[in-house]
Amino acid sequence: MQTIYYNGKITTMNPEQPKAEAILIRDGKIAAVGGSEEILPMRDENARLVDLQGAAVYPGLMDSHLHILSLGASRRGVVLDGMRSREEVLAAIGRRAAEQPEGTIIEARGFNQDLWPDRRLITKAELDEIAPRHGVKMRRVCGHMVIVNSVALQMAGIDAQTKAPAGGEIDFDAGILTENALNLLDAVVTDEGVESCKKLLLSGMQIAADAGLTAIFSDDLGTAGFSMHTVIRAYRELEKEGKMPVRVVQQCALATEEEMEEFLRAGYRYGQGSDWFRLGPRKLYTDGSLGARTAWLKQPYADAPDTRGVPVYTKEEYFSVALQSHRAGMPFITHAIGDAGVELVLDAIEYARAQVPGTDHLPDGIVHCQITSRAQLERIAKMGVHVYAQPVFVEYDLHICGDRVGEALAKTSYNWKTLLDKGVCISSGSDCPVESLAPAGNIYCAVTRKDYDGKPENGWLPDQCLTVEEAIGCHTRLAAKTVGMDDRLGCIREGYLADLSIYPRDFAEMDPMEILHQQPVMTVVGGRERKCHA
């Protein structure tokens, strides 16, 4: 079966043929690319013709780092995204408590106290007052801090004498837990089974497809109480049933050596799978978030000199898991936001490569890579470390970065243009559900370096603005490169998989402020067409 898309404004990301008007698709792959007058005569008698009427076509847009199972699961709880006051948050949780049976857990996610007039965190006592007979777990938007009430603490077996695990903190009186201490709340695996997991995954993937994405690189193992085996089985069954609306590369969250050993004993391996679902790199953490002041810095926070953030591992622990990964032939990518976390990752990559000769080719990477020194930018480029960036973080962080780390360090942070110019492979992701997974938000922030109100007027660190083509490249060609699929994804060219993201207008032909509001028309994944309902 042939399908020809013609009369479009096609950005191919192929330097040999950057622009085109028409695409011929056959058996899920791109058979020809060119002008409409060139491609239309290639149709056979059963060909399906689609007049794009001037719509913009890009290689299928990918999100290089998100949490799709968390997104699906979050829709079962109380969604706090964007709430502008403590009172609004408390009221939403109170309403859920009135609806939900006593003795159950109320999950809430997405609060950001920096959006509230007084910026004061909600306390355990306040949660006790609105939900005295329910457990409440309220997770900050960044995912690195949870505020709980007394019932939730009792359910988790946490009392005033409970010691925080290494790489975590507990403020029992306030009901605040951060980083590794969150594991105490999730210690009991409440695995609801494969069918429940499939339902949540499919819910999240459908949201991704409606946002114009064709592939996602997702961190899901051990999420929402599901074991790694349930999550992997759920994906494989969805693939077998032909229900996946997007391709998925699993970023395997294996924080400990024991979890990695269990993964390997089960027969799982890096790169295992198909073009629809495959096991990707190992996913680790070194620190928390800038908003929660748990990102790990070399120097104390400028606006909180009593802390440098929270390191998740000691140097010895992290070097050990890094070495374990390379010995297994598995690259590792690590959440590192603070400059101390970034430094640890770079040191560990050098160590693992030296200890296991022949692993220099493994695509190790840094997820987020926000607070960096000039010397670290040079090291990243020299070592060929991949960077999984979230340009959309600029929308909020531009207002706090200087206050948190000081203006001098802020100037060499979020420096993705500098890294691109040095030849670093940078892919764009949303970290959803931390941020919306709509690619237009990432592209807007990458191109303008402004918040959603268009401020500051000239952009924050405007020398770090990307061109539209560079921003699209981070969602396509470079994203595919991070997972070794750039020989068949991320470009519109003959022989590549037929993955397309289609928008009404070309981002490069509009005022950059308009990009934010662009909604996709449809996606094509392996030749399968899907209307978007964003």
Short mmCIF file of C-alpha atoms in Angstrom, two decimals:
data_model
loop_
_atom_site.label_atom_id
_atom_site.label_comp_id
_atom_site.label_asym_id
_atom_site.label_seq_id
_atom_site.Cartn_x
_atom_site.Cartn_y
_atom_site.Cartn_z
CA MET A 1 0.00 0.00 0.00
CA GLN A 2 1.32 3.39 -1.02
CA THR A 3 0.56 6.73 0.58
CA ILE A 4 1.75 10.00 -0.93
CA TYR A 5 1.75 13.19 1.12
CA TYR A 6 2.14 16.14 -1.25
CA ASN A 7 1.83 19.93 -1.42
CA GLY A 8 3.54 20.34 1.94
CA LYS A 9 6.38 22.36 3.44
CA ILE A 10 8.67 19.52 4.46
CA THR A 11 11.76 19.98 6.63
CA THR A 12 13.69 16.76 6.15
CA MET A 13 16.71 17.26 8.49
CA ASN A 14 18.68 15.68 5.64
CA PRO A 15 21.51 18.07 4.69
CA GLU A 16 21.60 16.59 1.20
CA GLN A 17 17.95 17.55 0.60
CA PRO A 18 16.85 19.97 3.35
CA LYS A 19 13.42 20.85 1.92
CA ALA A 20 10.79 18.96 -0.05
CA GLU A 21 7.09 19.03 -0.97
CA ALA A 22 6.10 15.37 -1.13
CA ILE A 23 6.81 11.98 0.44
CA LEU A 24 6.01 8.52 -0.87
CA ILE A 25 5.50 5.92 1.87
CA ARG A 26 5.42 2.20 1.18
CA ASP A 27 5.23 -0.62 3.78
CA GLY A 28 5.92 1.69 6.69
CA LYS A 29 9.05 3.22 5.20
CA ILE A 30 9.87 6.28 3.15
CA ALA A 31 10.28 5.25 -0.47
CA ALA A 32 10.90 8.67 -2.06
CA VAL A 33 11.16 12.36 -1.16
CA GLY A 34 11.02 15.32 -3.51
CA GLY A 35 8.80 17.83 -5.26
CA SER A 36 5.08 17.14 -5.76
CA GLU A 37 5.48 16.99 -9.53
CA GLU A 38 8.28 14.47 -9.07
CA ILE A 39 6.59 12.18 -6.52
CA LEU A 40 2.96 12.10 -7.68
CA PRO A 41 3.75 10.27 -10.97
CA MET A 42 5.28 7.46 -8.86
CA ARG A 43 1.86 6.42 -7.51
CA ASP A 44 0.38 3.07 -8.35
CA GLU A 45 -3.31 2.43 -8.98
CA ASN A 46 -4.08 1.81 -5.30
CA ALA A 47 -2.08 4.72 -3.91
CA ARG A 48 -3.68 6.91 -1.26
CA LEU A 49 -3.11 10.63 -1.84
CA VAL A 50 -3.03 13.18 0.98
CA ASP A 51 -3.00 16.87 0.05
CA LEU A 52 -1.16 18.66 2.88
CA GLN A 53 -2.41 22.05 1.69
CA GLY A 54 0.82 23.75 2.73
CA ALA A 55 1.09 22.16 6.18
CA ALA A 56 4.51 21.81 7.78
CA VAL A 57 6.01 18.33 8.01
CA TYR A 58 8.94 17.33 10.21
CA PRO A 59 10.61 14.01 10.91
CA GLY A 60 8.71 12.40 13.78
CA LEU A 61 9.38 14.51 16.89
CA MET A 62 10.81 12.64 19.86
CA ASP A 63 10.95 13.40 23.58
CA SER A 64 14.32 12.21 24.86
CA HIS A 65 13.44 12.04 28.54
CA LEU A 66 10.11 11.72 30.33
CA HIS A 67 8.14 9.46 32.66
CA ILE A 68 5.13 8.21 30.72
CA LEU A 69 3.94 5.73 33.36
CA SER A 70 4.09 8.50 35.96
CA LEU A 71 2.02 10.65 33.62
CA GLY A 72 -0.62 7.95 33.30
CA ALA A 73 -0.61 7.31 37.04
CA SER A 74 -0.79 11.01 37.88
CA ARG A 75 -4.12 11.26 36.12
CA ARG A 76 -5.56 8.94 38.78
CA GLY A 77 -4.53 11.30 41.56
CA VAL A 78 -5.00 15.00 42.27
CA VAL A 79 -3.30 17.09 39.58
CA LEU A 80 -1.84 20.23 41.16
CA ASP A 81 -0.08 21.62 38.07
CA GLY A 82 -0.23 25.40 37.83
CA MET A 83 -2.20 26.00 41.04
CA ARG A 84 -1.42 29.52 42.20
CA SER A 85 -1.96 29.33 45.97
CA ARG A 86 -1.67 27.05 48.98
CA GLU A 87 -5.43 27.41 49.52
CA GLU A 88 -6.18 26.11 46.03
CA VAL A 89 -3.97 23.06 46.60
CA LEU A 90 -5.46 22.27 50.02
CA ALA A 91 -8.99 22.64 48.68
CA ALA A 92 -8.31 20.18 45.84
CA ILE A 93 -6.91 17.58 48.24
CA GLY A 94 -9.80 18.15 50.65
CA ARG A 95 -12.32 17.49 47.86
CA ARG A 96 -10.60 14.23 47.00
CA ALA A 97 -10.64 13.20 50.68
CA ALA A 98 -14.42 13.72 50.74
CA GLU A 99 -14.78 11.39 47.73
CA GLN A 100 -12.31 8.65 48.66
CA PRO A 101 -12.77 5.88 51.28
CA GLU A 102 -11.13 6.50 54.65
CA GLY A 103 -7.82 4.72 55.21
CA THR A 104 -6.71 5.01 51.59
CA ILE A 105 -3.85 7.05 50.15
CA ILE A 106 -4.48 10.30 48.30
CA GLU A 107 -1.77 10.86 45.72
CA ALA A 108 -1.26 14.44 44.54
CA ARG A 109 1.41 15.80 42.22
CA GLY A 110 2.58 19.01 40.61
CA PHE A 111 2.63 21.70 43.29
CA ASN A 112 5.17 24.52 43.00
CA GLN A 113 5.36 26.80 46.03
CA ASP A 114 7.25 29.42 44.03
CA LEU A 115 3.96 30.20 42.28
CA TRP A 116 2.20 31.00 45.57
CA PRO A 117 2.08 34.53 47.01
CA ASP A 118 3.86 33.61 50.28
CA ARG A 119 6.00 30.78 48.79
CA ARG A 120 5.58 28.90 52.09
CA LEU A 121 5.37 25.13 51.94
CA ILE A 122 2.26 23.32 53.10
CA THR A 123 2.89 21.44 56.35
CA LYS A 124 2.03 18.02 57.71
CA ALA A 125 -0.33 19.67 60.21
CA GLU A 126 -2.30 21.37 57.43
CA LEU A 127 -2.66 18.08 55.56
CA ASP A 128 -3.75 16.39 58.80
CA GLU A 129 -6.47 19.00 59.20
CA ILE A 130 -8.03 18.52 55.75
CA ALA A 131 -7.54 14.72 55.59
CA PRO A 132 -7.28 13.31 59.12
CA ARG A 133 -8.34 9.79 58.11
CA HIS A 134 -6.54 9.47 54.77
CA GLY A 135 -2.90 9.14 53.90
CA VAL A 136 -1.76 12.10 51.80
CA LYS A 137 1.37 12.10 49.61
CA MET A 138 1.84 15.42 47.85
CA ARG A 139 4.74 15.47 45.39
CA ARG A 140 6.40 18.67 44.21
CA VAL A 141 6.40 19.37 40.46
CA CYS A 142 10.08 18.41 40.21
CA GLY A 143 9.40 14.99 41.74
CA HIS A 144 12.22 15.34 44.28
CA MET A 145 10.22 16.40 47.34
CA VAL A 146 7.11 14.92 48.93
CA ILE A 147 5.02 16.38 51.75
CA VAL A 148 2.97 13.83 53.69
CA ASN A 149 0.53 13.80 56.56
CA SER A 150 0.64 11.76 59.78
CA VAL A 151 -1.44 8.87 58.40
CA ALA A 152 0.89 8.46 55.41
CA LEU A 153 3.92 8.45 57.73
CA GLN A 154 2.29 5.76 59.89
CA MET A 155 1.49 3.66 56.82
CA ALA A 156 5.15 3.85 55.77
CA GLY A 157 6.41 3.04 59.28
CA ILE A 158 8.18 6.39 59.61
CA ASP A 159 8.39 8.05 63.02
CA ALA A 160 10.47 10.77 64.67
CA GLN A 161 13.33 8.32 65.26
CA THR A 162 13.53 7.14 61.63
CA LYS A 163 16.89 7.99 60.14
CA ALA A 164 17.02 9.27 56.60
CA PRO A 165 18.87 6.99 54.18
CA ALA A 166 22.07 8.24 52.61
CA GLY A 167 21.26 10.70 49.85
CA GLY A 168 17.94 11.71 51.40
CA GLU A 169 16.46 13.96 54.07
CA ILE A 170 13.48 13.72 56.44
CA ASP A 171 11.88 16.62 58.29
CA PHE A 172 9.42 14.62 60.40
CA ASP A 173 7.74 17.61 62.04
CA ALA A 174 7.03 19.26 58.68
CA GLY A 175 6.29 15.97 56.91
CA ILE A 176 8.87 16.66 54.20
CA LEU A 177 10.97 13.96 52.55
CA THR A 178 13.48 14.49 49.74
CA GLU A 179 15.54 12.36 47.33
CA ASN A 180 16.41 8.84 48.59
CA ALA A 181 14.10 9.27 51.58
CA LEU A 182 11.21 9.04 49.11
CA ASN A 183 12.04 5.34 48.79
CA LEU A 184 10.69 4.87 52.33
CA LEU A 185 7.26 5.93 51.10
CA ASP A 186 7.42 3.56 48.14
CA ALA A 187 9.03 0.60 49.91
CA VAL A 188 5.96 -1.60 49.49
CA VAL A 189 5.45 -2.65 45.87
CA THR A 190 1.69 -2.54 45.30
CA ASP A 191 1.89 -4.12 41.85
CA GLU A 192 -1.64 -4.14 40.44
CA GLY A 193 -0.70 -6.41 37.56
CA VAL A 194 0.08 -6.19 33.86
CA GLU A 195 -3.37 -5.14 32.69
CA SER A 196 -3.46 -2.17 35.07
CA CYS A 197 0.05 -1.17 34.01
CA LYS A 198 -0.91 -1.41 30.34
CA LYS A 199 -3.89 0.86 30.93
CA LEU A 200 -1.73 3.55 32.54
CA LEU A 201 1.00 3.27 29.90
CA LEU A 202 -1.52 3.52 27.08
CA SER A 203 -3.11 6.56 28.71
CA GLY A 204 0.26 8.32 28.83
CA MET A 205 1.27 7.27 25.31
CA GLN A 206 -1.99 8.57 23.87
CA ILE A 207 -1.32 11.96 25.45
CA ALA A 208 2.16 11.90 23.89
CA ALA A 209 0.77 11.05 20.44
CA ASP A 210 -1.85 13.79 20.69
CA ALA A 211 0.96 16.23 21.48
CA GLY A 212 2.61 15.44 18.14
CA LEU A 213 5.27 13.00 19.35
CA THR A 214 6.15 9.80 17.51
CA ALA A 215 8.77 8.41 19.91
CA ILE A 216 9.49 8.81 23.61
CA PHE A 217 12.43 7.79 25.77
CA SER A 218 10.77 6.97 29.06
CA ASP A 219 11.95 6.20 32.61
CA ASP A 220 9.32 3.81 34.03
CA LEU A 221 10.85 0.83 35.85
CA GLY A 222 9.65 0.64 39.44
CA THR A 223 7.18 3.50 38.91
CA ALA A 224 3.71 3.70 40.51
CA GLY A 225 4.37 0.55 42.51
CA PHE A 226 4.92 -1.69 39.46
CA SER A 227 7.95 -3.97 39.34
CA MET A 228 10.43 -3.75 36.46
CA HIS A 229 9.18 -7.10 35.15
CA THR A 230 5.56 -5.93 35.04
CA VAL A 231 6.48 -2.72 33.20
CA ILE A 232 8.57 -4.49 30.56
CA ARG A 233 5.95 -7.20 30.07
CA ALA A 234 3.22 -4.55 29.75
CA TYR A 235 5.09 -2.74 26.98
CA ARG A 236 5.83 -5.97 25.14
CA GLU A 237 2.19 -7.01 25.26
CA LEU A 238 1.03 -3.63 24.00
CA GLU A 239 3.49 -3.90 21.12
CA LYS A 240 2.32 -7.43 20.27
CA GLU A 241 -1.29 -6.23 20.31
CA GLY A 242 -0.40 -3.36 17.95
CA LYS A 243 -1.70 -0.76 20.40
CA MET A 244 1.34 1.48 20.83
CA PRO A 245 0.72 4.91 19.28
CA VAL A 246 4.36 5.95 19.77
CA ARG A 247 7.72 4.20 19.80
CA VAL A 248 9.32 3.78 23.24
CA VAL A 249 12.92 3.45 24.37
CA GLN A 250 13.03 2.48 28.03
CA GLN A 251 15.58 4.36 30.15
CA CYS A 252 16.11 1.64 32.72
CA ALA A 253 16.00 3.03 36.26
CA LEU A 254 18.33 0.65 38.11
CA ALA A 255 19.67 2.65 41.03
CA THR A 256 21.50 -0.11 42.88
CA GLU A 257 23.88 -2.89 41.96
CA GLU A 258 21.28 -5.37 43.20
CA GLU A 259 18.63 -4.01 40.84
CA MET A 260 21.07 -4.21 37.94
CA GLU A 261 21.90 -7.81 38.81
CA GLU A 262 18.19 -8.68 38.92
CA PHE A 263 17.75 -7.03 35.52
CA LEU A 264 20.58 -9.05 34.00
CA ARG A 265 19.49 -12.34 35.64
CA ALA A 266 16.08 -11.90 34.02
CA GLY A 267 17.79 -11.90 30.64
CA TYR A 268 17.28 -8.22 29.88
CA ARG A 269 20.02 -6.48 27.92
CA TYR A 270 20.74 -3.01 26.56
CA GLY A 271 19.35 -2.62 23.03
CA GLN A 272 17.05 -5.61 23.34
CA GLY A 273 13.75 -5.26 21.54
CA SER A 274 12.41 -3.75 18.35
CA ASP A 275 11.89 -0.37 16.72
CA TRP A 276 8.63 -0.10 18.67
CA PHE A 277 9.90 -0.96 22.14
CA ARG A 278 13.48 -1.47 23.21
CA LEU A 279 15.55 -1.40 26.37
CA GLY A 280 17.81 1.64 26.43
CA PRO A 281 20.53 2.91 28.77
CA ARG A 282 20.64 2.56 32.53
CA LYS A 283 19.17 5.58 34.32
CA LEU A 284 20.78 6.95 37.50
CA TYR A 285 20.53 10.05 39.72
CA THR A 286 23.19 12.16 41.40
CA ASP A 287 21.04 14.91 42.91
CA GLY A 288 17.65 16.61 43.04
CA SER A 289 16.18 19.81 41.63
CA LEU A 290 17.02 23.50 41.62
CA GLY A 291 13.51 24.49 42.68
CA ALA A 292 13.65 22.30 45.79
CA ARG A 293 17.29 23.29 46.45
CA THR A 294 18.28 19.61 46.38
CA ALA A 295 20.41 19.95 43.21
CA TRP A 296 23.99 19.30 44.38
CA LEU A 297 26.32 22.29 44.07
CA LYS A 298 30.04 22.72 44.60
CA GLN A 299 29.40 25.87 46.64
CA PRO A 300 26.49 26.70 48.97
CA TYR A 301 23.29 28.08 47.48
CA ALA A 302 23.47 31.85 47.15
CA ASP A 303 19.99 32.15 48.64
CA ALA A 304 20.39 29.33 51.19
CA PRO A 305 24.02 29.27 52.40
CA ASP A 306 23.30 26.46 54.85
CA THR A 307 22.99 23.87 52.05
CA ARG A 308 24.73 22.67 48.88
CA GLY A 309 21.88 20.32 47.99
CA VAL A 310 21.59 16.56 48.37
CA PRO A 311 24.00 14.08 46.73
CA VAL A 312 22.29 10.76 46.06
CA TYR A 313 25.47 8.64 46.04
CA THR A 314 28.89 8.83 47.60
CA LYS A 315 31.71 8.93 45.07
CA GLU A 316 32.58 5.30 45.79
CA GLU A 317 28.98 4.13 45.37
CA TYR A 318 28.46 5.97 42.12
CA PHE A 319 31.78 4.85 40.63
CA SER A 320 30.82 1.27 41.50
CA VAL A 321 27.46 1.38 39.68
CA ALA A 322 29.07 3.16 36.71
CA LEU A 323 31.70 0.43 36.45
CA GLN A 324 29.02 -2.26 36.75
CA SER A 325 27.16 -0.72 33.81
CA HIS A 326 30.18 -0.67 31.50
CA ARG A 327 31.12 -4.22 32.44
CA ALA A 328 27.63 -5.23 31.31
CA GLY A 329 28.03 -3.28 28.05
CA MET A 330 25.28 -0.89 29.10
CA PRO A 331 25.66 2.89 28.84
CA PHE A 332 24.43 4.95 31.77
CA ILE A 333 22.68 8.30 31.69
CA THR A 334 22.43 10.29 34.88
CA HIS A 335 20.16 12.98 36.24
CA ALA A 336 22.58 15.75 37.23
CA ILE A 337 21.38 19.32 37.71
CA GLY A 338 23.97 20.86 40.04
CA ASP A 339 27.59 21.40 39.02
CA ALA A 340 28.82 18.99 41.72
CA GLY A 341 26.55 16.31 40.27
CA VAL A 342 27.78 17.03 36.75
CA GLU A 343 31.39 16.78 37.91
CA LEU A 344 30.75 13.39 39.53
CA VAL A 345 29.18 12.05 36.34
CA LEU A 346 32.09 13.16 34.18
CA ASP A 347 34.61 11.69 36.59
CA ALA A 348 32.72 8.38 36.70
CA ILE A 349 32.46 8.12 32.90
CA GLU A 350 36.22 8.63 32.62
CA TYR A 351 36.79 6.03 35.34
CA ALA A 352 34.47 3.40 33.81
CA ARG A 353 35.96 3.86 30.34
CA ALA A 354 39.47 3.48 31.71
CA GLN A 355 38.59 0.37 33.72
CA VAL A 356 36.73 -1.35 30.86
CA PRO A 357 38.70 -0.78 27.65
CA GLY A 358 36.65 -0.64 24.49
CA THR A 359 33.61 1.04 26.07
CA ASP A 360 34.39 4.55 24.82
CA HIS A 361 31.69 4.06 22.18
CA LEU A 362 28.91 3.64 24.74
CA PRO A 363 26.58 6.69 24.61
CA ASP A 364 26.80 7.73 28.25
CA GLY A 365 24.97 10.93 29.03
CA ILE A 366 23.84 13.62 31.44
CA VAL A 367 20.13 14.23 31.88
CA HIS A 368 19.25 17.91 32.50
CA CYS A 369 22.87 19.18 32.72
CA GLN A 370 21.81 22.60 33.97
CA ILE A 371 24.34 24.19 36.33
CA THR A 372 27.75 23.98 34.67
CA SER A 373 31.08 25.76 34.69
CA ARG A 374 32.95 26.69 31.55
CA ALA A 375 35.48 23.94 32.26
CA GLN A 376 32.70 21.36 32.49
CA LEU A 377 31.29 22.44 29.13
CA GLU A 378 34.71 21.82 27.61
CA ARG A 379 34.96 18.38 29.27
CA ILE A 380 31.52 17.32 28.04
CA ALA A 381 32.50 18.17 24.47
CA LYS A 382 35.95 16.58 24.68
CA MET A 383 34.56 13.35 26.16
CA GLY A 384 31.66 13.10 23.70
CA VAL A 385 29.09 12.86 26.50
CA HIS A 386 25.49 13.09 25.34
CA VAL A 387 23.25 15.75 26.93
CA TYR A 388 19.53 15.17 27.45
CA ALA A 389 18.34 18.78 27.83
CA GLN A 390 14.97 20.26 28.78
CA PRO A 391 14.80 23.73 27.16
CA VAL A 392 11.30 24.11 28.59
CA PHE A 393 12.87 24.33 32.08
CA VAL A 394 14.13 27.79 31.10
CA GLU A 395 10.56 29.13 31.32
CA TYR A 396 10.61 28.82 35.12
CA ASP A 397 14.29 28.55 35.98
CA LEU A 398 15.29 31.83 34.36
CA HIS A 399 13.52 33.51 37.27
CA ILE A 400 15.39 31.61 40.01
CA CYS A 401 18.76 30.52 38.61
CA GLY A 402 20.71 33.68 39.45
CA ASP A 403 19.25 33.78 42.95
CA ARG A 404 20.03 30.12 43.56
CA VAL A 405 23.59 29.84 42.23
CA GLY A 406 24.78 33.44 41.73
CA GLU A 407 24.93 35.40 38.50
CA ALA A 408 28.48 34.34 37.58
CA LEU A 409 27.72 30.61 37.56
CA ALA A 410 24.29 31.21 36.00
CA LYS A 411 25.98 32.67 32.89
CA THR A 412 27.63 29.32 32.05
CA SER A 413 24.53 27.28 32.95
CA TYR A 414 21.79 26.04 30.60
CA ASN A 415 24.42 26.67 27.89
CA TRP A 416 23.05 24.30 25.27
CA LYS A 417 23.93 26.52 22.30
CA THR A 418 27.56 26.51 23.43
CA LEU A 419 27.49 22.73 23.65
CA LEU A 420 25.85 22.35 20.24
CA ASP A 421 28.48 24.59 18.69
CA LYS A 422 31.13 22.33 20.23
CA GLY A 423 29.58 19.32 18.52
CA VAL A 424 27.84 17.80 21.54
CA CYS A 425 24.86 15.55 20.80
CA ILE A 426 21.98 17.34 22.56
CA SER A 427 18.49 15.89 22.55
CA SER A 428 15.38 17.64 23.86
CA GLY A 429 12.94 16.23 26.38
CA SER A 430 10.26 17.50 28.72
CA ASP A 431 10.74 15.41 31.89
CA CYS A 432 6.93 15.08 31.80
CA PRO A 433 4.96 15.08 34.08
CA VAL A 434 7.33 17.72 35.50
CA GLU A 435 6.53 19.81 32.40
CA SER A 436 4.10 19.45 29.52
CA LEU A 437 5.37 17.09 26.82
CA ALA A 438 4.09 19.30 23.98
CA PRO A 439 7.19 19.80 21.74
CA ALA A 440 6.10 23.35 20.87
CA GLY A 441 6.91 24.45 24.44
CA ASN A 442 10.43 23.08 24.23
CA ILE A 443 11.01 24.60 20.80
CA TYR A 444 9.65 27.99 21.90
CA CYS A 445 11.91 28.10 24.98
CA ALA A 446 14.96 26.91 23.02
CA VAL A 447 14.47 29.58 20.36
CA THR A 448 13.40 32.54 22.53
CA ARG A 449 14.87 31.82 26.01
CA LYS A 450 11.76 33.55 27.39
CA ASP A 451 8.96 32.64 29.78
CA TYR A 452 5.44 32.14 28.49
CA ASP A 453 4.70 35.85 28.99
CA GLY A 454 7.51 36.75 26.58
CA LYS A 455 9.93 37.93 29.26
CA PRO A 456 12.68 39.00 29.44
CA GLU A 457 12.34 41.07 26.28
CA ASN A 458 15.61 39.92 24.70
CA GLY A 459 15.63 36.48 26.25
CA TRP A 460 17.63 35.08 29.17
CA LEU A 461 21.27 34.56 28.13
CA PRO A 462 20.25 35.37 24.53
CA ASP A 463 23.55 34.12 23.13
CA GLN A 464 22.23 30.65 24.01
CA CYS A 465 19.16 30.90 21.76
CA LEU A 466 18.90 28.11 19.20
CA THR A 467 17.64 28.50 15.66
CA VAL A 468 14.37 26.76 14.82
CA GLU A 469 16.31 24.22 12.75
CA GLU A 470 18.64 23.49 15.68
CA ALA A 471 15.70 23.11 18.06
CA ILE A 472 13.94 20.71 15.66
CA GLY A 473 17.21 18.81 15.26
CA CYS A 474 17.34 18.19 19.01
CA HIS A 475 13.90 16.56 18.77
CA THR A 476 14.72 14.50 15.69
CA ARG A 477 18.17 13.73 14.27
CA LEU A 478 20.09 14.16 17.52
CA ALA A 479 17.45 12.41 19.62
CA ALA A 480 17.71 9.39 17.33
CA LYS A 481 21.50 9.47 17.64
CA THR A 482 21.38 9.13 21.43
CA VAL A 483 19.84 5.67 21.06
CA GLY A 484 21.74 4.56 17.98
CA MET A 485 18.69 4.77 15.72
CA ASP A 486 19.84 7.66 13.53
CA ASP A 487 20.22 5.26 10.60
CA ARG A 488 16.42 4.95 10.41
CA LEU A 489 14.82 7.69 12.50
CA GLY A 490 15.12 11.45 12.89
CA CYS A 491 15.29 12.26 9.18
CA ILE A 492 12.97 12.20 6.18
CA ARG A 493 14.89 10.31 3.56
CA GLU A 494 14.57 7.20 1.45
CA GLY A 495 14.78 3.96 3.47
CA TYR A 496 14.00 5.56 6.84
CA LEU A 497 10.99 4.60 8.94
CA ALA A 498 7.93 6.62 7.98
CA ASP A 499 7.58 8.76 11.12
CA LEU A 500 6.23 12.29 10.65
CA SER A 501 4.91 15.11 12.81
CA ILE A 502 2.62 17.50 10.92
CA TYR A 503 1.69 21.05 12.00
CA PRO A 504 -0.46 23.70 10.28
CA ARG A 505 2.47 26.08 9.78
CA ASP A 506 6.25 26.01 9.59
CA PHE A 507 7.80 27.16 12.88
CA ALA A 508 10.60 28.90 10.96
CA GLU A 509 8.13 31.12 9.10
CA MET A 510 6.33 32.57 12.13
CA ASP A 511 7.13 35.01 14.88
CA PRO A 512 8.92 32.96 17.57
CA MET A 513 6.27 34.01 20.11
CA GLU A 514 3.68 32.14 18.02
CA ILE A 515 5.49 28.80 18.28
CA LEU A 516 4.22 28.16 21.80
CA HIS A 517 0.61 27.99 20.65
CA GLN A 518 1.04 25.65 17.67
CA GLN A 519 -0.96 22.42 17.85
CA PRO A 520 -0.13 19.34 15.73
CA VAL A 521 -2.51 18.16 13.03
CA MET A 522 -1.46 14.53 12.85
CA THR A 523 1.37 12.09 13.32
CA VAL A 524 2.51 9.20 11.17
CA VAL A 525 4.38 6.35 12.87
CA GLY A 526 5.65 3.54 10.68
CA GLY A 527 3.13 4.63 8.08
CA ARG A 528 0.24 4.56 10.58
CA GLU A 529 -1.61 7.86 10.45
CA ARG A 530 -3.17 9.32 13.61
CA LYS A 531 -5.14 12.53 13.97
CA CYS A 532 -4.04 14.62 16.96
CA HIS A 533 -6.56 15.73 19.56
CA ALA A 534 -4.37 17.99 21.69
#
